[in-house]
Amino acid sequence: MHAVSSMNAQTSSSSSAAGGARPLAGRRAFVTGGAKGIGAAIVRRLAAAGADVVIADLDLGGAQALAGELTAAAPSARVTAIALDVSDLAAARHAVLDTGPHDILVNNAGVDQHAWFTQTTEADWRRLLGINLEGVLATTHAALPAMQARGQGRIVNIASEAGRLGSSGAAVYAAAKGGVIAFTRSIARENGRKGITANVVAPGPIDTPLLRQAVEQGGERLLGAMTGATLAGRLGTPDEVAAAVAFLVSDEAGYVTGEVLGVSGGMGCGA
Ligand SMILES: NC(=O)c1ccc[n+]([C@@H]2O[C@H](COP(=O)([O-])OP(=O)(O)OC[C@H]3O[C@@H](n4cnc5c(N)ncnc54)[C@H](O)[C@@H]3O)[C@@H](O)[C@H]2O)c1
């Protein structure tokens, strides 16, 4: 099971969101892998927009540190940190149910492994599919009934351009992310008339600890290959991904569902 650390404050503040606007005030969000990297940027965006955010991460200390920082900066922020391994499917379901109901679900937790497919083992496959795909199924399965009952919900799954284009040295990861894309579109189809949208954000190379780890495994040439594959010729930032998520969970995006939004410097152009 998961440990819970709550860092809430109830007083209102006008300093937390840009211009004082809090378009997500009163919405409750659950973000997996929100302790660092892209997930942390998403948590910052959602909290700044006024949402109550549950950060669910393997790294409880990192999640608590972020929750504490956001609460200190904006006393109105209600940010909660819980320890969760999303590949523990029962724990993932319980984490969502125990902290819900949620208006917003962002499945961001993910891991990569740089290896040619023939060098991977069945244990690698299970680990990569468990975290990157099955964890998404578990949290979504737990969150959807309450969204359906209330006739509103926003689901954003963080996949990868690898899920559309494939990726040398990351075949199993790409398979999992391709699965996330097909799954999300299916959820969009099943829930289109129930007030629920489901979309994918597909990052390209983003400057995070995950990418730095991949570069350590794959060498500097991998970094050059990744930036070279973008039209922009550079790495993206976590906040550039978070901005896309913030749009997709906003009221303005109510007519956007079943889409895959690449945030990849044009890497997926034409896919
Ligand atoms: N960084 C990139 O270039 C890139 C590109 C495409 C897609 N993505 C995707 O974006 C998402 C975030 O990636 P990132 O680069 O920020 O990664 P990161 O490694 O920097 O951060 C990932 C976060 O997820 C948490 N996490 C890892 N395994 C977990 C688990 N089993 N249960 C719960 N939490 C777990 C980690 O503790 C960490 O806080 C991932 O789904 C990744 O596949 C990243």
mmCIF file of C-alpha atoms and ligand atoms in Angstrom:
data_model
loop_
_atom_site.group_PDB
_atom_site.id
_atom_site.type_symbol
_atom_site.label_atom_id
_atom_site.label_comp_id
_atom_site.label_asym_id
_atom_site.label_seq_id
_atom_site.Cartn_x
_atom_site.Cartn_y
_atom_site.Cartn_z
ATOM 1 C CA MET A 1 0.000 0.000 0.000
ATOM 2 C CA HIS A 2 0.986 3.611 -0.060
ATOM 3 C CA ALA A 3 1.989 6.113 2.568
ATOM 4 C CA VAL A 4 0.147 9.415 2.613
ATOM 5 C CA SER A 5 1.536 12.847 3.305
ATOM 6 C CA SER A 6 -0.892 15.740 3.211
ATOM 7 C CA MET A 7 0.225 19.347 2.901
ATOM 8 C CA ASN A 8 -2.929 21.372 2.658
ATOM 9 C CA ALA A 9 -3.856 24.920 3.446
ATOM 10 C CA GLN A 10 -7.284 26.437 2.946
ATOM 11 C CA THR A 11 -6.775 30.201 2.787
ATOM 12 C CA SER A 12 -7.106 31.893 -0.574
ATOM 13 C CA SER A 13 -4.246 33.544 -2.369
ATOM 14 C CA SER A 14 -3.994 35.551 -5.539
ATOM 15 C CA SER A 15 -0.317 34.947 -6.129
ATOM 16 C CA SER A 16 -0.373 31.290 -7.172
ATOM 17 C CA ALA A 17 -1.481 31.463 -10.783
ATOM 18 C CA ALA A 18 -0.409 33.732 -13.586
ATOM 19 C CA GLY A 19 -2.472 36.888 -13.365
ATOM 20 C CA GLY A 20 -4.351 35.445 -10.384
ATOM 21 C CA ALA A 21 -6.548 33.310 -12.690
ATOM 22 C CA ARG A 22 -7.477 29.938 -11.206
ATOM 23 C CA PRO A 23 -9.467 28.226 -13.967
ATOM 24 C CA LEU A 24 -9.100 24.801 -12.353
ATOM 25 C CA ALA A 25 -10.191 25.896 -8.863
ATOM 26 C CA GLY A 26 -12.265 23.164 -7.252
ATOM 27 C CA ARG A 27 -10.988 20.446 -9.619
ATOM 28 C CA ARG A 28 -9.173 17.469 -8.187
ATOM 29 C CA ALA A 29 -6.253 16.004 -10.145
ATOM 30 C CA PHE A 30 -4.254 12.784 -9.784
ATOM 31 C CA VAL A 31 -0.808 12.849 -11.423
ATOM 32 C CA THR A 32 1.433 9.776 -11.535
ATOM 33 C CA GLY A 33 5.203 10.246 -11.590
ATOM 34 C CA GLY A 34 4.791 13.846 -10.498
ATOM 35 C CA ALA A 35 7.869 14.118 -8.280
ATOM 36 C CA LYS A 36 10.265 15.189 -11.008
ATOM 37 C CA GLY A 37 10.773 15.769 -14.707
ATOM 38 C CA ILE A 38 7.712 16.262 -16.882
ATOM 39 C CA GLY A 39 5.355 15.141 -14.102
ATOM 40 C CA ALA A 40 6.628 17.817 -11.724
ATOM 41 C CA ALA A 41 6.092 20.476 -14.384
ATOM 42 C CA ILE A 42 2.518 19.205 -14.864
ATOM 43 C CA VAL A 43 1.892 19.335 -11.113
ATOM 44 C CA ARG A 44 3.183 22.930 -11.018
ATOM 45 C CA ARG A 45 0.909 23.969 -13.905
ATOM 46 C CA LEU A 46 -2.211 22.320 -12.456
ATOM 47 C CA ALA A 47 -1.604 23.679 -8.959
ATOM 48 C CA ALA A 48 -0.972 27.155 -10.354
ATOM 49 C CA ALA A 49 -4.300 26.933 -12.185
ATOM 50 C CA GLY A 50 -6.006 26.217 -8.855
ATOM 51 C CA ALA A 51 -6.481 22.433 -8.970
ATOM 52 C CA ASP A 52 -6.060 20.242 -5.908
ATOM 53 C CA VAL A 53 -3.317 17.811 -6.924
ATOM 54 C CA VAL A 54 -2.402 14.334 -5.693
ATOM 55 C CA ILE A 55 1.182 13.482 -6.635
ATOM 56 C CA ALA A 56 1.572 9.686 -6.816
ATOM 57 C CA ASP A 57 5.179 8.624 -7.213
ATOM 58 C CA LEU A 58 7.636 5.899 -6.299
ATOM 59 C CA ASP A 59 9.769 8.703 -4.896
ATOM 60 C CA LEU A 60 7.727 9.816 -1.867
ATOM 61 C CA GLY A 61 10.467 12.173 -0.650
ATOM 62 C CA GLY A 62 10.583 13.964 -4.002
ATOM 63 C CA ALA A 63 6.799 14.191 -4.130
ATOM 64 C CA GLN A 64 6.643 15.560 -0.572
ATOM 65 C CA ALA A 65 9.338 18.118 -1.349
ATOM 66 C CA LEU A 66 7.377 19.399 -4.342
ATOM 67 C CA ALA A 67 4.104 19.446 -2.386
ATOM 68 C CA GLY A 68 5.788 21.373 0.404
ATOM 69 C CA GLU A 69 7.359 23.856 -1.990
ATOM 70 C CA LEU A 70 4.058 24.569 -3.753
ATOM 71 C CA THR A 71 2.158 24.903 -0.505
ATOM 72 C CA ALA A 72 4.764 27.289 0.897
ATOM 73 C CA ALA A 73 4.665 29.415 -2.251
ATOM 74 C CA ALA A 74 0.851 29.531 -2.414
ATOM 75 C CA PRO A 75 -0.990 28.761 0.806
ATOM 76 C CA SER A 76 -4.183 28.077 -1.153
ATOM 77 C CA ALA A 77 -2.532 25.160 -2.948
ATOM 78 C CA ARG A 78 -3.799 21.768 -1.833
ATOM 79 C CA VAL A 79 -1.082 19.379 -2.933
ATOM 80 C CA THR A 80 -0.821 15.876 -1.518
ATOM 81 C CA ALA A 81 2.021 13.385 -1.936
ATOM 82 C CA ILE A 82 1.566 9.613 -1.884
ATOM 83 C CA ALA A 83 4.004 6.778 -2.501
ATOM 84 C CA LEU A 84 2.907 4.550 -5.365
ATOM 85 C CA ASP A 85 4.428 2.064 -7.780
ATOM 86 C CA VAL A 86 1.937 2.179 -10.659
ATOM 87 C CA SER A 87 2.955 -1.325 -11.759
ATOM 88 C CA ASP A 88 1.467 -2.614 -8.495
ATOM 89 C CA LEU A 89 -1.971 -2.639 -10.062
ATOM 90 C CA ALA A 90 -3.954 -3.195 -6.863
ATOM 91 C CA ALA A 91 -2.098 -0.355 -5.137
ATOM 92 C CA ALA A 92 -2.651 1.915 -8.153
ATOM 93 C CA ARG A 93 -6.382 1.240 -8.085
ATOM 94 C CA HIS A 94 -6.567 1.832 -4.321
ATOM 95 C CA ALA A 95 -4.544 5.044 -4.561
ATOM 96 C CA VAL A 96 -7.010 6.508 -7.047
ATOM 97 C CA LEU A 97 -10.074 5.331 -5.144
ATOM 98 C CA ASP A 98 -8.753 6.432 -1.742
ATOM 99 C CA THR A 99 -7.953 9.969 -2.925
ATOM 100 C CA GLY A 100 -10.865 10.481 -5.356
ATOM 101 C CA PRO A 101 -13.194 11.263 -6.922
ATOM 102 C CA HIS A 102 -10.968 12.970 -9.479
ATOM 103 C CA ASP A 103 -11.843 15.396 -12.249
ATOM 104 C CA ILE A 104 -8.441 15.075 -13.895
ATOM 105 C CA LEU A 105 -6.208 12.020 -14.314
ATOM 106 C CA VAL A 106 -2.727 12.430 -15.773
ATOM 107 C CA ASN A 107 -0.850 9.185 -16.330
ATOM 108 C CA ASN A 108 2.721 10.385 -16.609
ATOM 109 C CA ALA A 109 4.864 7.812 -14.754
ATOM 110 C CA GLY A 110 7.109 5.983 -17.178
ATOM 111 C CA VAL A 111 10.485 4.338 -17.550
ATOM 112 C CA ASP A 112 12.707 3.677 -20.545
ATOM 113 C CA GLN A 113 15.536 1.239 -21.145
ATOM 114 C CA HIS A 114 18.055 1.557 -23.948
ATOM 115 C CA ALA A 115 18.764 -1.901 -25.371
ATOM 116 C CA TRP A 116 18.367 -3.651 -28.696
ATOM 117 C CA PHE A 117 15.305 -5.851 -28.597
ATOM 118 C CA THR A 118 17.270 -9.111 -28.822
ATOM 119 C CA GLN A 119 19.220 -8.057 -25.722
ATOM 120 C CA THR A 120 16.090 -7.628 -23.630
ATOM 121 C CA THR A 121 14.631 -10.296 -21.363
ATOM 122 C CA GLU A 122 11.089 -11.279 -20.469
ATOM 123 C CA ALA A 123 11.650 -9.596 -17.105
ATOM 124 C CA ASP A 124 12.460 -6.353 -18.984
ATOM 125 C CA TRP A 125 9.260 -6.689 -21.013
ATOM 126 C CA ARG A 126 7.142 -7.198 -17.904
ATOM 127 C CA ARG A 127 8.734 -4.232 -16.125
ATOM 128 C CA LEU A 128 8.377 -1.852 -19.079
ATOM 129 C CA LEU A 129 4.820 -2.921 -19.925
ATOM 130 C CA GLY A 130 3.820 -2.978 -16.250
ATOM 131 C CA ILE A 131 4.852 0.609 -15.567
ATOM 132 C CA ASN A 132 4.223 2.237 -18.953
ATOM 133 C CA LEU A 133 0.993 0.476 -19.986
ATOM 134 C CA GLU A 134 -0.635 -1.640 -17.277
ATOM 135 C CA GLY A 135 -0.325 1.114 -14.678
ATOM 136 C CA VAL A 136 -2.295 3.379 -17.027
ATOM 137 C CA LEU A 137 -5.028 0.750 -17.294
ATOM 138 C CA ALA A 138 -5.235 0.387 -13.502
ATOM 139 C CA THR A 139 -5.543 4.088 -12.647
ATOM 140 C CA THR A 140 -7.980 4.714 -15.492
ATOM 141 C CA HIS A 141 -10.116 1.717 -14.506
ATOM 142 C CA ALA A 142 -10.355 3.118 -10.975
ATOM 143 C CA ALA A 143 -10.966 6.754 -11.965
ATOM 144 C CA LEU A 144 -13.514 6.345 -14.761
ATOM 145 C CA PRO A 145 -16.643 5.189 -12.888
ATOM 146 C CA ALA A 146 -16.732 8.341 -10.728
ATOM 147 C CA MET A 147 -16.127 10.522 -13.795
ATOM 148 C CA GLN A 148 -18.959 8.747 -15.611
ATOM 149 C CA ALA A 149 -21.299 9.138 -12.630
ATOM 150 C CA ARG A 150 -20.639 12.882 -12.506
ATOM 151 C CA GLY A 151 -20.633 13.349 -16.288
ATOM 152 C CA GLN A 152 -17.246 15.061 -16.363
ATOM 153 C CA GLY A 153 -13.606 14.105 -16.567
ATOM 154 C CA ARG A 154 -10.313 14.796 -18.257
ATOM 155 C CA ILE A 155 -7.777 12.041 -18.885
ATOM 156 C CA VAL A 156 -4.368 12.844 -20.330
ATOM 157 C CA ASN A 157 -1.861 10.069 -20.892
ATOM 158 C CA ILE A 158 1.773 10.859 -21.517
ATOM 159 C CA ALA A 159 2.969 8.535 -24.265
ATOM 160 C CA SER A 160 5.898 9.281 -26.572
ATOM 161 C CA GLU A 161 6.599 9.867 -30.233
ATOM 162 C CA ALA A 162 8.176 6.399 -29.965
ATOM 163 C CA GLY A 163 4.623 5.087 -29.667
ATOM 164 C CA ARG A 164 3.805 6.466 -33.129
ATOM 165 C CA LEU A 165 7.138 6.181 -34.918
ATOM 166 C CA GLY A 166 8.873 3.277 -33.200
ATOM 167 C CA SER A 167 12.319 3.676 -31.675
ATOM 168 C CA SER A 168 15.577 1.792 -32.262
ATOM 169 C CA GLY A 169 16.858 0.564 -28.917
ATOM 170 C CA ALA A 170 13.500 1.041 -27.211
ATOM 171 C CA ALA A 171 11.179 -1.447 -28.923
ATOM 172 C CA VAL A 172 9.365 -2.600 -25.786
ATOM 173 C CA TYR A 173 8.971 0.966 -24.520
ATOM 174 C CA ALA A 174 7.601 1.944 -27.941
ATOM 175 C CA ALA A 175 5.197 -1.004 -27.820
ATOM 176 C CA ALA A 176 3.924 0.127 -24.428
ATOM 177 C CA LYS A 177 3.502 3.728 -25.577
ATOM 178 C CA GLY A 178 1.763 2.625 -28.778
ATOM 179 C CA GLY A 179 -0.559 0.677 -26.519
ATOM 180 C CA VAL A 180 -1.212 3.791 -24.450
ATOM 181 C CA ILE A 181 -2.216 5.667 -27.611
ATOM 182 C CA ALA A 182 -4.643 2.963 -28.782
ATOM 183 C CA PHE A 183 -6.021 2.566 -25.257
ATOM 184 C CA THR A 184 -6.600 6.302 -24.860
ATOM 185 C CA ARG A 185 -8.424 6.562 -28.175
ATOM 186 C CA SER A 186 -10.603 3.633 -27.136
ATOM 187 C CA ILE A 187 -11.456 5.303 -23.827
ATOM 188 C CA ALA A 188 -12.284 8.492 -25.750
ATOM 189 C CA ARG A 189 -14.646 6.488 -27.963
ATOM 190 C CA GLU A 190 -16.361 4.771 -25.031
ATOM 191 C CA ASN A 191 -16.836 8.027 -23.086
ATOM 192 C CA GLY A 192 -17.318 10.705 -25.727
ATOM 193 C CA ARG A 193 -20.967 11.273 -24.785
ATOM 194 C CA LYS A 194 -20.354 11.119 -21.051
ATOM 195 C CA GLY A 195 -18.599 14.456 -20.654
ATOM 196 C CA ILE A 196 -15.184 12.817 -20.501
ATOM 197 C CA THR A 197 -12.259 13.554 -22.794
ATOM 198 C CA ALA A 198 -9.199 11.327 -23.163
ATOM 199 C CA ASN A 199 -6.121 12.512 -25.007
ATOM 200 C CA VAL A 200 -2.447 11.690 -25.384
ATOM 201 C CA VAL A 201 0.510 13.993 -25.206
ATOM 202 C CA ALA A 202 3.438 12.500 -27.108
ATOM 203 C CA PRO A 203 6.720 14.129 -26.091
ATOM 204 C CA GLY A 204 9.855 13.999 -28.170
ATOM 205 C CA PRO A 205 13.243 14.367 -26.469
ATOM 206 C CA ILE A 206 12.650 16.408 -23.307
ATOM 207 C CA ASP A 207 15.446 17.436 -20.950
ATOM 208 C CA THR A 208 14.609 15.381 -17.840
ATOM 209 C CA PRO A 209 16.357 12.855 -15.566
ATOM 210 C CA LEU A 210 14.858 10.053 -17.719
ATOM 211 C CA LEU A 211 16.468 11.429 -20.860
ATOM 212 C CA ARG A 212 19.795 11.973 -19.115
ATOM 213 C CA GLN A 213 19.691 8.339 -17.979
ATOM 214 C CA ALA A 214 19.014 7.196 -21.557
ATOM 215 C CA VAL A 215 21.967 9.261 -22.767
ATOM 216 C CA GLU A 216 24.166 7.609 -20.116
ATOM 217 C CA GLN A 217 23.095 4.212 -21.449
ATOM 218 C CA GLY A 218 23.188 5.136 -25.130
ATOM 219 C CA GLY A 219 26.033 7.655 -25.265
ATOM 220 C CA GLU A 220 26.314 11.259 -26.487
ATOM 221 C CA ARG A 221 25.639 10.069 -30.038
ATOM 222 C CA LEU A 222 22.130 9.177 -28.909
ATOM 223 C CA LEU A 223 21.593 12.764 -27.734
ATOM 224 C CA GLY A 224 22.725 14.067 -31.120
ATOM 225 C CA ALA A 225 20.459 11.605 -32.899
ATOM 226 C CA MET A 226 17.490 12.633 -30.761
ATOM 227 C CA THR A 227 17.862 16.367 -31.282
ATOM 228 C CA GLY A 228 18.688 15.782 -34.951
ATOM 229 C CA ALA A 229 15.391 13.948 -35.399
ATOM 230 C CA THR A 230 13.427 17.060 -34.405
ATOM 231 C CA LEU A 231 12.630 19.926 -36.749
ATOM 232 C CA ALA A 232 13.509 22.336 -33.925
ATOM 233 C CA GLY A 233 17.001 20.848 -33.489
ATOM 234 C CA ARG A 234 16.893 21.007 -29.688
ATOM 235 C CA LEU A 235 15.595 19.269 -26.595
ATOM 236 C CA GLY A 236 12.216 20.323 -25.260
ATOM 237 C CA THR A 237 11.570 21.457 -21.707
ATOM 238 C CA PRO A 238 9.260 19.757 -19.196
ATOM 239 C CA ASP A 239 7.158 22.922 -19.040
ATOM 240 C CA GLU A 240 6.523 22.786 -22.784
ATOM 241 C CA VAL A 241 4.897 19.388 -22.224
ATOM 242 C CA ALA A 242 3.037 20.621 -19.144
ATOM 243 C CA ALA A 243 1.558 23.513 -21.131
ATOM 244 C CA ALA A 244 -0.024 21.022 -23.544
ATOM 245 C CA VAL A 245 -1.475 19.053 -20.631
ATOM 246 C CA ALA A 246 -2.838 22.239 -19.056
ATOM 247 C CA PHE A 247 -4.642 23.002 -22.315
ATOM 248 C CA LEU A 248 -6.108 19.509 -22.640
ATOM 249 C CA VAL A 249 -7.555 19.555 -19.095
ATOM 250 C CA SER A 250 -8.982 23.064 -19.508
ATOM 251 C CA ASP A 251 -12.603 23.922 -20.200
ATOM 252 C CA GLU A 252 -11.459 25.341 -23.544
ATOM 253 C CA ALA A 253 -10.476 21.834 -24.687
ATOM 254 C CA GLY A 254 -13.906 20.311 -24.111
ATOM 255 C CA TYR A 255 -14.280 19.471 -27.819
ATOM 256 C CA VAL A 256 -10.835 17.877 -28.103
ATOM 257 C CA THR A 257 -10.797 14.127 -27.485
ATOM 258 C CA GLY A 258 -9.114 11.018 -28.838
ATOM 259 C CA GLU A 259 -6.193 13.122 -30.056
ATOM 260 C CA VAL A 260 -2.442 12.661 -29.905
ATOM 261 C CA LEU A 261 -0.703 15.989 -29.419
ATOM 262 C CA GLY A 262 2.995 15.773 -30.224
ATOM 263 C CA VAL A 263 5.246 18.035 -28.167
ATOM 264 C CA SER A 264 8.378 17.016 -29.933
ATOM 265 C CA GLY A 265 9.806 19.878 -31.950
ATOM 266 C CA GLY A 266 8.124 18.419 -35.018
ATOM 267 C CA MET A 267 9.596 14.925 -34.646
ATOM 268 C CA GLY A 268 6.218 13.328 -35.311
ATOM 269 C CA CYS A 269 5.452 15.590 -38.266
ATOM 270 C CA GLY A 270 3.296 13.592 -40.628
ATOM 271 C CA ALA A 271 2.632 10.720 -38.220
HETATM 272 N N1 LIG B 1 12.032 12.795 -21.220
HETATM 273 C C1 LIG B 1 11.738 12.458 -22.453
HETATM 274 O O1 LIG B 1 12.507 12.708 -23.393
HETATM 275 C C2 LIG B 1 10.443 11.744 -22.778
HETATM 276 C C3 LIG B 1 10.129 11.518 -24.112
HETATM 277 C C4 LIG B 1 8.949 10.886 -24.425
HETATM 278 C C5 LIG B 1 8.102 10.464 -23.432
HETATM 279 N N2 LIG B 1 8.429 10.690 -22.133
HETATM 280 C C6 LIG B 1 7.480 10.216 -21.115
HETATM 281 O O2 LIG B 1 7.181 11.252 -20.204
HETATM 282 C C7 LIG B 1 6.902 10.694 -18.932
HETATM 283 C C8 LIG B 1 7.757 11.383 -17.865
HETATM 284 O O3 LIG B 1 9.113 11.179 -18.229
HETATM 285 P P1 LIG B 1 10.302 12.014 -17.551
HETATM 286 O O4 LIG B 1 11.301 12.214 -18.613
HETATM 287 O O5 LIG B 1 9.790 13.187 -16.796
HETATM 288 O O6 LIG B 1 10.842 10.900 -16.541
HETATM 289 P P2 LIG B 1 11.677 11.077 -15.155
HETATM 290 O O7 LIG B 1 12.405 9.792 -14.961
HETATM 291 O O8 LIG B 1 12.450 12.337 -15.208
HETATM 292 O O9 LIG B 1 10.519 11.185 -14.078
HETATM 293 C C9 LIG B 1 9.620 10.116 -13.964
HETATM 294 C C10 LIG B 1 8.908 10.174 -12.639
HETATM 295 O O10 LIG B 1 8.099 8.982 -12.577
HETATM 296 C C11 LIG B 1 8.361 8.316 -11.354
HETATM 297 N N3 LIG B 1 8.180 6.886 -11.546
HETATM 298 C C12 LIG B 1 8.980 6.028 -12.210
HETATM 299 N N4 LIG B 1 8.496 4.786 -12.137
HETATM 300 C C13 LIG B 1 7.355 4.857 -11.410
HETATM 301 C C14 LIG B 1 6.412 3.919 -10.977
HETATM 302 N N5 LIG B 1 6.556 2.613 -11.264
HETATM 303 N N6 LIG B 1 5.345 4.328 -10.259
HETATM 304 C C15 LIG B 1 5.208 5.641 -9.939
HETATM 305 N N7 LIG B 1 6.080 6.591 -10.309
HETATM 306 C C16 LIG B 1 7.150 6.194 -11.028
HETATM 307 C C17 LIG B 1 9.788 8.677 -11.000
HETATM 308 O O11 LIG B 1 10.040 8.518 -9.621
HETATM 309 C C18 LIG B 1 9.863 10.125 -11.446
HETATM 310 O O12 LIG B 1 9.424 11.014 -10.451
HETATM 311 C C19 LIG B 1 7.159 9.195 -19.048
HETATM 312 O O13 LIG B 1 5.948 8.507 -19.279
HETATM 313 C C20 LIG B 1 8.034 9.095 -20.266
HETATM 314 O O14 LIG B 1 7.942 7.841 -20.908
HETATM 315 C C21 LIG B 1 9.577 11.330 -21.769
#
